[in-house]
């Protein structure tokens, strides 16, 4: 299973961009990178996913390096409501779509 | 759209008791999942159902059984609860089981076994 490595915690000032890094050096060519977040022990919330190209949606941008060994989730203008644990996940190919959650990064957005 | 709903929200059991956690989704999704989350940990997959009529074990299936009742509903049963099963249980669903489908999660059931 491809594993991911994330810093355990990060701080960000409100209104600034939050850049959350993730290493996934053993990712296979057909495995996607997914990002979820979990606020206060609520159910995880899907943010974005990508294969090899950079992706953007209304919540965030995902930058994947050319060798696909790492990625960065960017929240362009962080708010206090973005305080959460962010999980970077490599989705297992052909195993029912299961997600392997690591420890994640606890992002604290401060005023 | 309610999305993914779970019942009950909270439950306290005594060791050896049984119970069923219910999950339903109204998004016409094909695949459904049960995860557990212990304090300070990420989620771990218990069982999943890639499509109606099929179920498969995940990482931590021991002590649990599942039923995919129909396309909407996926239940998780604890036959004889143990304190080690104290956890928060999340149900999720997705349009497919392939690698490009995102999962949508319910609000969780907080279970304490004494």
PDB file of C-alpha atoms in Angstrom:
ATOM      1  CA  UNK A   1       0.000   0.000   0.000  1.00  0.00           C
ATOM      2  CA  UNK A   2       1.315   3.423  -0.858  1.00  0.00           C
ATOM      3  CA  UNK A   3       1.951   5.327   2.353  1.00  0.00           C
ATOM      4  CA  UNK A   4       1.870   9.044   2.912  1.00  0.00           C
ATOM      5  CA  UNK A   5       3.877  11.264   5.215  1.00  0.00           C
ATOM      6  CA  UNK A   6       2.544  14.565   6.515  1.00  0.00           C
ATOM      7  CA  UNK A   7       3.736  16.998   9.180  1.00  0.00           C
ATOM      8  CA  UNK A   8       1.712  16.473  12.371  1.00  0.00           C
ATOM      9  CA  UNK A   9       0.738  20.110  12.753  1.00  0.00           C
ATOM     10  CA  UNK A  10       0.882  23.505  11.058  1.00  0.00           C
ATOM     11  CA  UNK A  11      -0.254  27.035  11.798  1.00  0.00           C
ATOM     12  CA  UNK A  12      -1.571  29.581   9.338  1.00  0.00           C
ATOM     13  CA  UNK A  13      -2.692  33.192   9.708  1.00  0.00           C
ATOM     14  CA  UNK A  14      -6.284  33.941   8.784  1.00  0.00           C
ATOM     15  CA  UNK A  15      -6.556  35.276   5.218  1.00  0.00           C
ATOM     16  CA  UNK A  16      -3.214  33.823   4.158  1.00  0.00           C
ATOM     17  CA  UNK A  17      -2.685  30.775   1.969  1.00  0.00           C
ATOM     18  CA  UNK A  18      -2.256  27.469   3.774  1.00  0.00           C
ATOM     19  CA  UNK A  19       0.122  25.079   2.029  1.00  0.00           C
ATOM     20  CA  UNK A  20      -0.074  21.522   3.318  1.00  0.00           C
ATOM     21  CA  UNK A  21       2.644  19.153   2.070  1.00  0.00           C
ATOM     22  CA  UNK A  22       2.447  15.398   1.613  1.00  0.00           C
ATOM     23  CA  UNK A  23       5.042  12.828   0.574  1.00  0.00           C
ATOM     24  CA  UNK A  24       3.955   9.647  -1.204  1.00  0.00           C
ATOM     25  CA  UNK A  25       7.166   8.325  -2.714  1.00  0.00           C
ATOM     26  CA  UNK A  26       5.852   4.763  -3.286  1.00  0.00           C
ATOM     27  CA  UNK A  27       2.761   5.787  -5.236  1.00  0.00           C
ATOM     28  CA  UNK A  28       1.964   3.661  -8.288  1.00  0.00           C
ATOM     29  CA  UNK A  29       1.221   5.093 -11.688  1.00  0.00           C
ATOM     30  CA  UNK A  30      -2.524   4.513 -11.531  1.00  0.00           C
ATOM     31  CA  UNK A  31      -3.131   5.589  -7.930  1.00  0.00           C
ATOM     32  CA  UNK A  32      -4.843   8.871  -7.161  1.00  0.00           C
ATOM     33  CA  UNK A  33      -3.970  11.333  -4.422  1.00  0.00           C
ATOM     34  CA  UNK A  34      -6.962  12.363  -2.326  1.00  0.00           C
ATOM     35  CA  UNK A  35      -7.339  15.035   0.324  1.00  0.00           C
ATOM     36  CA  UNK A  36      -9.958  14.972   3.058  1.00  0.00           C
ATOM     37  CA  UNK A  37     -10.385  17.019   6.189  1.00  0.00           C
ATOM     38  CA  UNK A  38     -12.055  16.335   9.511  1.00  0.00           C
ATOM     39  CA  UNK A  39     -13.401  19.097  11.689  1.00  0.00           C
ATOM     40  CA  UNK A  40     -13.916  18.350  15.376  1.00  0.00           C
ATOM     41  CA  UNK A  41     -14.494  14.569  14.961  1.00  0.00           C
ATOM     42  CA  UNK A  42     -17.230  15.119  12.396  1.00  0.00           C
ATOM     43  CA  UNK A  43     -17.285  12.826   9.366  1.00  0.00           C
ATOM     44  CA  UNK A  44     -14.368  13.450   7.001  1.00  0.00           C
ATOM     45  CA  UNK A  45     -15.107  15.881   4.186  1.00  0.00           C
ATOM     46  CA  UNK A  46     -13.806  15.349   0.673  1.00  0.00           C
ATOM     47  CA  UNK A  47     -11.694  18.246  -0.628  1.00  0.00           C
ATOM     48  CA  UNK A  48     -10.014  17.335  -3.899  1.00  0.00           C
ATOM     49  CA  UNK A  49      -8.194  14.562  -5.751  1.00  0.00           C
ATOM     50  CA  UNK A  50      -5.795  14.213  -8.662  1.00  0.00           C
ATOM     51  CA  UNK A  51      -3.729  11.775 -10.663  1.00  0.00           C
ATOM     52  CA  UNK A  52      -0.878  13.703 -12.260  1.00  0.00           C
ATOM     53  CA  UNK A  53      -2.157  17.124 -13.297  1.00  0.00           C
ATOM     54  CA  UNK A  54      -2.730  20.017 -10.947  1.00  0.00           C
ATOM     55  CA  UNK A  55      -6.365  20.382  -9.929  1.00  0.00           C
ATOM     56  CA  UNK A  56      -8.466  23.249  -8.596  1.00  0.00           C
ATOM     57  CA  UNK A  57     -11.992  23.427  -7.271  1.00  0.00           C
ATOM     58  CA  UNK A  58     -14.000  25.850  -5.154  1.00  0.00           C
ATOM     59  CA  UNK A  59     -12.315  24.677  -1.966  1.00  0.00           C
ATOM     60  CA  UNK A  60      -8.654  24.219  -2.802  1.00  0.00           C
ATOM     61  CA  UNK A  61      -5.876  23.579  -5.288  1.00  0.00           C
ATOM     62  CA  UNK A  62      -3.789  20.439  -5.526  1.00  0.00           C
ATOM     63  CA  UNK A  63      -0.258  20.598  -6.877  1.00  0.00           C
ATOM     64  CA  UNK A  64       1.358  17.238  -7.721  1.00  0.00           C
ATOM     65  CA  UNK A  65       5.051  17.098  -8.566  1.00  0.00           C
ATOM     66  CA  UNK A  66       6.064  15.765 -11.948  1.00  0.00           C
ATOM     67  CA  UNK A  67       7.496  12.553 -10.450  1.00  0.00           C
ATOM     68  CA  UNK A  68       4.266  12.212  -8.379  1.00  0.00           C
ATOM     69  CA  UNK A  69       6.234  11.540  -5.214  1.00  0.00           C
ATOM     70  CA  UNK A  70       4.778  14.503  -3.361  1.00  0.00           C
ATOM     71  CA  UNK A  71       1.891  16.923  -3.457  1.00  0.00           C
ATOM     72  CA  UNK A  72       0.705  20.133  -1.813  1.00  0.00           C
ATOM     73  CA  UNK A  73      -2.823  21.118  -0.887  1.00  0.00           C
ATOM     74  CA  UNK A  74      -3.367  24.863  -1.053  1.00  0.00           C
ATOM     75  CA  UNK A  75      -6.197  26.668   0.712  1.00  0.00           C
ATOM     76  CA  UNK A  76      -5.872  30.088  -0.925  1.00  0.00           C
ATOM     77  CA  UNK A  77      -7.424  32.264   1.798  1.00  0.00           C
ATOM     78  CA  UNK A  78      -7.625  30.302   5.033  1.00  0.00           C
ATOM     79  CA  UNK A  79     -10.412  31.132   7.487  1.00  0.00           C
ATOM     80  CA  UNK A  80     -10.933  30.083  11.098  1.00  0.00           C
ATOM     81  CA  UNK A  81     -13.420  27.481   9.836  1.00  0.00           C
ATOM     82  CA  UNK A  82     -10.588  25.747   7.974  1.00  0.00           C
ATOM     83  CA  UNK A  83      -9.080  24.640  11.288  1.00  0.00           C
ATOM     84  CA  UNK A  84      -9.169  20.853  10.991  1.00  0.00           C
ATOM     85  CA  UNK A  85      -7.114  17.692  10.539  1.00  0.00           C
ATOM     86  CA  UNK A  86      -6.171  17.280   6.872  1.00  0.00           C
ATOM     87  CA  UNK A  87      -5.552  13.810   5.492  1.00  0.00           C
ATOM     88  CA  UNK A  88      -3.532  13.075   2.381  1.00  0.00           C
ATOM     89  CA  UNK A  89      -4.466   9.639   1.058  1.00  0.00           C
ATOM     90  CA  UNK A  90      -3.318   7.517  -1.834  1.00  0.00           C
ATOM     91  CA  UNK A  91      -6.307   5.537  -2.976  1.00  0.00           C
ATOM     92  CA  UNK A  92      -5.700   1.836  -3.301  1.00  0.00           C
ATOM     93  CA  UNK A  93      -6.156   0.638  -6.850  1.00  0.00           C
ATOM     94  CA  UNK A  94      -8.587  -2.181  -7.396  1.00  0.00           C
ATOM     95  CA  UNK A  95      -9.351  -2.877  -3.720  1.00  0.00           C
ATOM     96  CA  UNK A  96     -12.892  -1.632  -3.494  1.00  0.00           C
ATOM     97  CA  UNK A  97     -11.739   1.945  -3.509  1.00  0.00           C
ATOM     98  CA  UNK A  98     -10.727   1.798   0.111  1.00  0.00           C
ATOM     99  CA  UNK A  99      -8.999   4.760   1.718  1.00  0.00           C
ATOM    100  CA  UNK A 100      -5.991   4.278   4.006  1.00  0.00           C
ATOM    101  CA  UNK A 101      -5.961   7.144   6.500  1.00  0.00           C
ATOM    102  CA  UNK A 102      -2.718   8.191   8.180  1.00  0.00           C
ATOM    103  CA  UNK A 103      -2.323  10.588  11.098  1.00  0.00           C
ATOM    104  CA  UNK A 104      -2.931  13.705   9.027  1.00  0.00           C
ATOM    105  CA  UNK A 105      -1.865  17.316   9.612  1.00  0.00           C
ATOM    106  CA  UNK A 106      -3.646  19.351  12.258  1.00  0.00           C
ATOM    107  CA  UNK A 107      -4.012  22.820  10.736  1.00  0.00           C
ATOM    108  CA  UNK A 108      -4.689  25.692  13.116  1.00  0.00           C
ATOM    109  CA  UNK A 109      -5.803  28.924  11.484  1.00  0.00           C
ATOM    110  CA  UNK A 110      -5.162  31.822  13.826  1.00  0.00           C
ATOM    111  CA  UNK A 111      -6.670  35.335  13.744  1.00  0.00           C
TER     112      UNK A 111
ATOM    113  CA  UNK B   1     -30.506  15.561  -0.086  1.00  0.00           C
ATOM    114  CA  UNK B   2     -29.650  14.253   3.363  1.00  0.00           C
ATOM    115  CA  UNK B   3     -26.488  12.578   2.025  1.00  0.00           C
ATOM    116  CA  UNK B   4     -25.302   9.818   4.351  1.00  0.00           C
ATOM    117  CA  UNK B   5     -27.268   9.331   7.566  1.00  0.00           C
ATOM    118  CA  UNK B   6     -26.352   7.151  10.529  1.00  0.00           C
ATOM    119  CA  UNK B   7     -28.331   5.955  13.526  1.00  0.00           C
ATOM    120  CA  UNK B   8     -27.934   6.078  16.437  1.00  0.00           C
ATOM    121  CA  UNK B   9     -25.672   9.083  17.101  1.00  0.00           C
ATOM    122  CA  UNK B  10     -24.598   7.769  20.502  1.00  0.00           C
ATOM    123  CA  UNK B  11     -24.765   4.349  22.146  1.00  0.00           C
ATOM    124  CA  UNK B  12     -23.525   2.781  25.370  1.00  0.00           C
ATOM    125  CA  UNK B  13     -23.341  -1.004  25.547  1.00  0.00           C
ATOM    126  CA  UNK B  14     -22.282  -3.465  28.187  1.00  0.00           C
ATOM    127  CA  UNK B  15     -19.701  -6.087  27.290  1.00  0.00           C
ATOM    128  CA  UNK B  16     -21.372  -8.992  25.501  1.00  0.00           C
ATOM    129  CA  UNK B  17     -24.392  -7.060  24.276  1.00  0.00           C
ATOM    130  CA  UNK B  18     -25.178  -6.870  20.585  1.00  0.00           C
ATOM    131  CA  UNK B  19     -26.331  -4.022  18.412  1.00  0.00           C
ATOM    132  CA  UNK B  20     -26.693  -2.922  14.807  1.00  0.00           C
ATOM    133  CA  UNK B  21     -25.516   0.419  13.451  1.00  0.00           C
ATOM    134  CA  UNK B  22     -27.617   1.670  10.570  1.00  0.00           C
ATOM    135  CA  UNK B  23     -26.441   3.654   7.552  1.00  0.00           C
ATOM    136  CA  UNK B  24     -28.424   4.981   4.608  1.00  0.00           C
ATOM    137  CA  UNK B  25     -27.539   7.166   1.621  1.00  0.00           C
ATOM    138  CA  UNK B  26     -29.831   8.971  -0.787  1.00  0.00           C
ATOM    139  CA  UNK B  27     -27.287   9.708  -3.535  1.00  0.00           C
ATOM    140  CA  UNK B  28     -27.913   6.471  -5.481  1.00  0.00           C
ATOM    141  CA  UNK B  29     -24.321   5.438  -4.826  1.00  0.00           C
ATOM    142  CA  UNK B  30     -23.143   1.945  -5.652  1.00  0.00           C
ATOM    143  CA  UNK B  31     -20.445   1.514  -3.003  1.00  0.00           C
ATOM    144  CA  UNK B  32     -20.678   1.803   0.780  1.00  0.00           C
ATOM    145  CA  UNK B  33     -18.096   1.564   3.568  1.00  0.00           C
ATOM    146  CA  UNK B  34     -17.813   1.224   7.333  1.00  0.00           C
ATOM    147  CA  UNK B  35     -14.824   2.767   9.161  1.00  0.00           C
ATOM    148  CA  UNK B  36     -13.891   3.123  12.802  1.00  0.00           C
ATOM    149  CA  UNK B  37     -11.843   5.895  14.369  1.00  0.00           C
ATOM    150  CA  UNK B  38     -10.126   5.503  17.712  1.00  0.00           C
ATOM    151  CA  UNK B  39      -8.993   8.574  19.680  1.00  0.00           C
ATOM    152  CA  UNK B  40      -6.122  10.435  18.003  1.00  0.00           C
ATOM    153  CA  UNK B  41      -6.053   8.040  15.069  1.00  0.00           C
ATOM    154  CA  UNK B  42      -7.050   8.085  11.428  1.00  0.00           C
ATOM    155  CA  UNK B  43      -9.975   6.032  10.172  1.00  0.00           C
ATOM    156  CA  UNK B  44      -9.620   2.300   9.552  1.00  0.00           C
ATOM    157  CA  UNK B  45     -11.812   0.337   7.161  1.00  0.00           C
ATOM    158  CA  UNK B  46     -13.922  -2.422   8.717  1.00  0.00           C
ATOM    159  CA  UNK B  47     -15.999  -3.692   5.776  1.00  0.00           C
ATOM    160  CA  UNK B  48     -17.092  -2.396   2.428  1.00  0.00           C
ATOM    161  CA  UNK B  49     -19.651  -3.174  -0.241  1.00  0.00           C
ATOM    162  CA  UNK B  50     -18.444  -2.335  -3.733  1.00  0.00           C
ATOM    163  CA  UNK B  51     -21.926  -2.893  -5.161  1.00  0.00           C
ATOM    164  CA  UNK B  52     -25.331  -4.109  -4.045  1.00  0.00           C
ATOM    165  CA  UNK B  53     -25.141  -7.783  -3.139  1.00  0.00           C
ATOM    166  CA  UNK B  54     -21.408  -7.864  -2.376  1.00  0.00           C
ATOM    167  CA  UNK B  55     -19.434  -7.291   0.812  1.00  0.00           C
ATOM    168  CA  UNK B  56     -15.731  -7.598   1.583  1.00  0.00           C
ATOM    169  CA  UNK B  57     -13.486  -7.338   4.612  1.00  0.00           C
ATOM    170  CA  UNK B  58     -11.352  -4.305   5.240  1.00  0.00           C
ATOM    171  CA  UNK B  59      -8.400  -3.858   7.599  1.00  0.00           C
ATOM    172  CA  UNK B  60     -10.159  -4.599  10.911  1.00  0.00           C
ATOM    173  CA  UNK B  61     -13.202  -6.886  10.343  1.00  0.00           C
ATOM    174  CA  UNK B  62     -12.921  -9.104  13.431  1.00  0.00           C
ATOM    175  CA  UNK B  63     -15.939  -8.846  15.728  1.00  0.00           C
ATOM    176  CA  UNK B  64     -18.199  -7.303  13.084  1.00  0.00           C
ATOM    177  CA  UNK B  65     -20.666  -8.398  10.441  1.00  0.00           C
ATOM    178  CA  UNK B  66     -22.329  -6.353   7.718  1.00  0.00           C
ATOM    179  CA  UNK B  67     -25.431  -6.519   5.566  1.00  0.00           C
ATOM    180  CA  UNK B  68     -26.028  -4.612   2.359  1.00  0.00           C
ATOM    181  CA  UNK B  69     -29.790  -4.572   2.696  1.00  0.00           C
ATOM    182  CA  UNK B  70     -30.402  -2.780  -0.609  1.00  0.00           C
ATOM    183  CA  UNK B  71     -28.678  -0.099  -2.635  1.00  0.00           C
ATOM    184  CA  UNK B  72     -29.422   2.572  -0.008  1.00  0.00           C
ATOM    185  CA  UNK B  73     -28.675   0.784   3.238  1.00  0.00           C
ATOM    186  CA  UNK B  74     -25.582  -0.830   4.748  1.00  0.00           C
ATOM    187  CA  UNK B  75     -25.672  -2.010   8.365  1.00  0.00           C
ATOM    188  CA  UNK B  76     -22.887  -2.977  10.756  1.00  0.00           C
ATOM    189  CA  UNK B  77     -23.538  -5.506  13.512  1.00  0.00           C
ATOM    190  CA  UNK B  78     -21.594  -6.147  16.688  1.00  0.00           C
ATOM    191  CA  UNK B  79     -22.603  -9.613  17.880  1.00  0.00           C
ATOM    192  CA  UNK B  80     -20.862  -9.512  21.259  1.00  0.00           C
ATOM    193  CA  UNK B  81     -19.500  -6.077  22.073  1.00  0.00           C
ATOM    194  CA  UNK B  82     -16.080  -5.717  23.711  1.00  0.00           C
ATOM    195  CA  UNK B  83     -14.443  -2.651  25.304  1.00  0.00           C
ATOM    196  CA  UNK B  84     -11.918  -2.664  22.425  1.00  0.00           C
ATOM    197  CA  UNK B  85     -14.798  -1.765  20.118  1.00  0.00           C
ATOM    198  CA  UNK B  86     -15.303   1.578  21.854  1.00  0.00           C
ATOM    199  CA  UNK B  87     -14.837   3.960  18.960  1.00  0.00           C
ATOM    200  CA  UNK B  88     -16.530   6.364  16.571  1.00  0.00           C
ATOM    201  CA  UNK B  89     -18.011   4.574  13.582  1.00  0.00           C
ATOM    202  CA  UNK B  90     -18.357   6.290  10.221  1.00  0.00           C
ATOM    203  CA  UNK B  91     -20.290   5.124   7.213  1.00  0.00           C
ATOM    204  CA  UNK B  92     -19.409   6.380   3.737  1.00  0.00           C
ATOM    205  CA  UNK B  93     -20.661   5.953   0.210  1.00  0.00           C
ATOM    206  CA  UNK B  94     -19.312   6.590  -3.275  1.00  0.00           C
ATOM    207  CA  UNK B  95     -20.576   6.385  -6.814  1.00  0.00           C
ATOM    208  CA  UNK B  96     -18.091   3.632  -7.585  1.00  0.00           C
ATOM    209  CA  UNK B  97     -15.301   1.618  -6.061  1.00  0.00           C
ATOM    210  CA  UNK B  98     -12.660   2.646  -8.543  1.00  0.00           C
ATOM    211  CA  UNK B  99      -9.746   4.888  -7.796  1.00  0.00           C
ATOM    212  CA  UNK B 100     -11.325   8.085  -9.130  1.00  0.00           C
ATOM    213  CA  UNK B 101     -14.466   8.184  -6.993  1.00  0.00           C
ATOM    214  CA  UNK B 102     -14.657  10.288  -3.856  1.00  0.00           C
ATOM    215  CA  UNK B 103     -16.370   9.020  -0.708  1.00  0.00           C
ATOM    216  CA  UNK B 104     -18.960  10.955   1.262  1.00  0.00           C
ATOM    217  CA  UNK B 105     -19.127  10.373   4.995  1.00  0.00           C
ATOM    218  CA  UNK B 106     -21.921  10.351   7.541  1.00  0.00           C
ATOM    219  CA  UNK B 107     -21.776  12.181  10.908  1.00  0.00           C
ATOM    220  CA  UNK B 108     -20.688   9.110  12.887  1.00  0.00           C
ATOM    221  CA  UNK B 109     -21.966   6.930  15.724  1.00  0.00           C
ATOM    222  CA  UNK B 110     -20.146   7.275  19.037  1.00  0.00           C
ATOM    223  CA  UNK B 111     -20.100   3.871  20.740  1.00  0.00           C
ATOM    224  CA  UNK B 112     -18.899   3.165  24.263  1.00  0.00           C
ATOM    225  CA  UNK B 113     -18.621  -0.414  25.526  1.00  0.00           C
ATOM    226  CA  UNK B 114     -18.275  -0.756  29.312  1.00  0.00           C
TER     227      UNK B 114
END
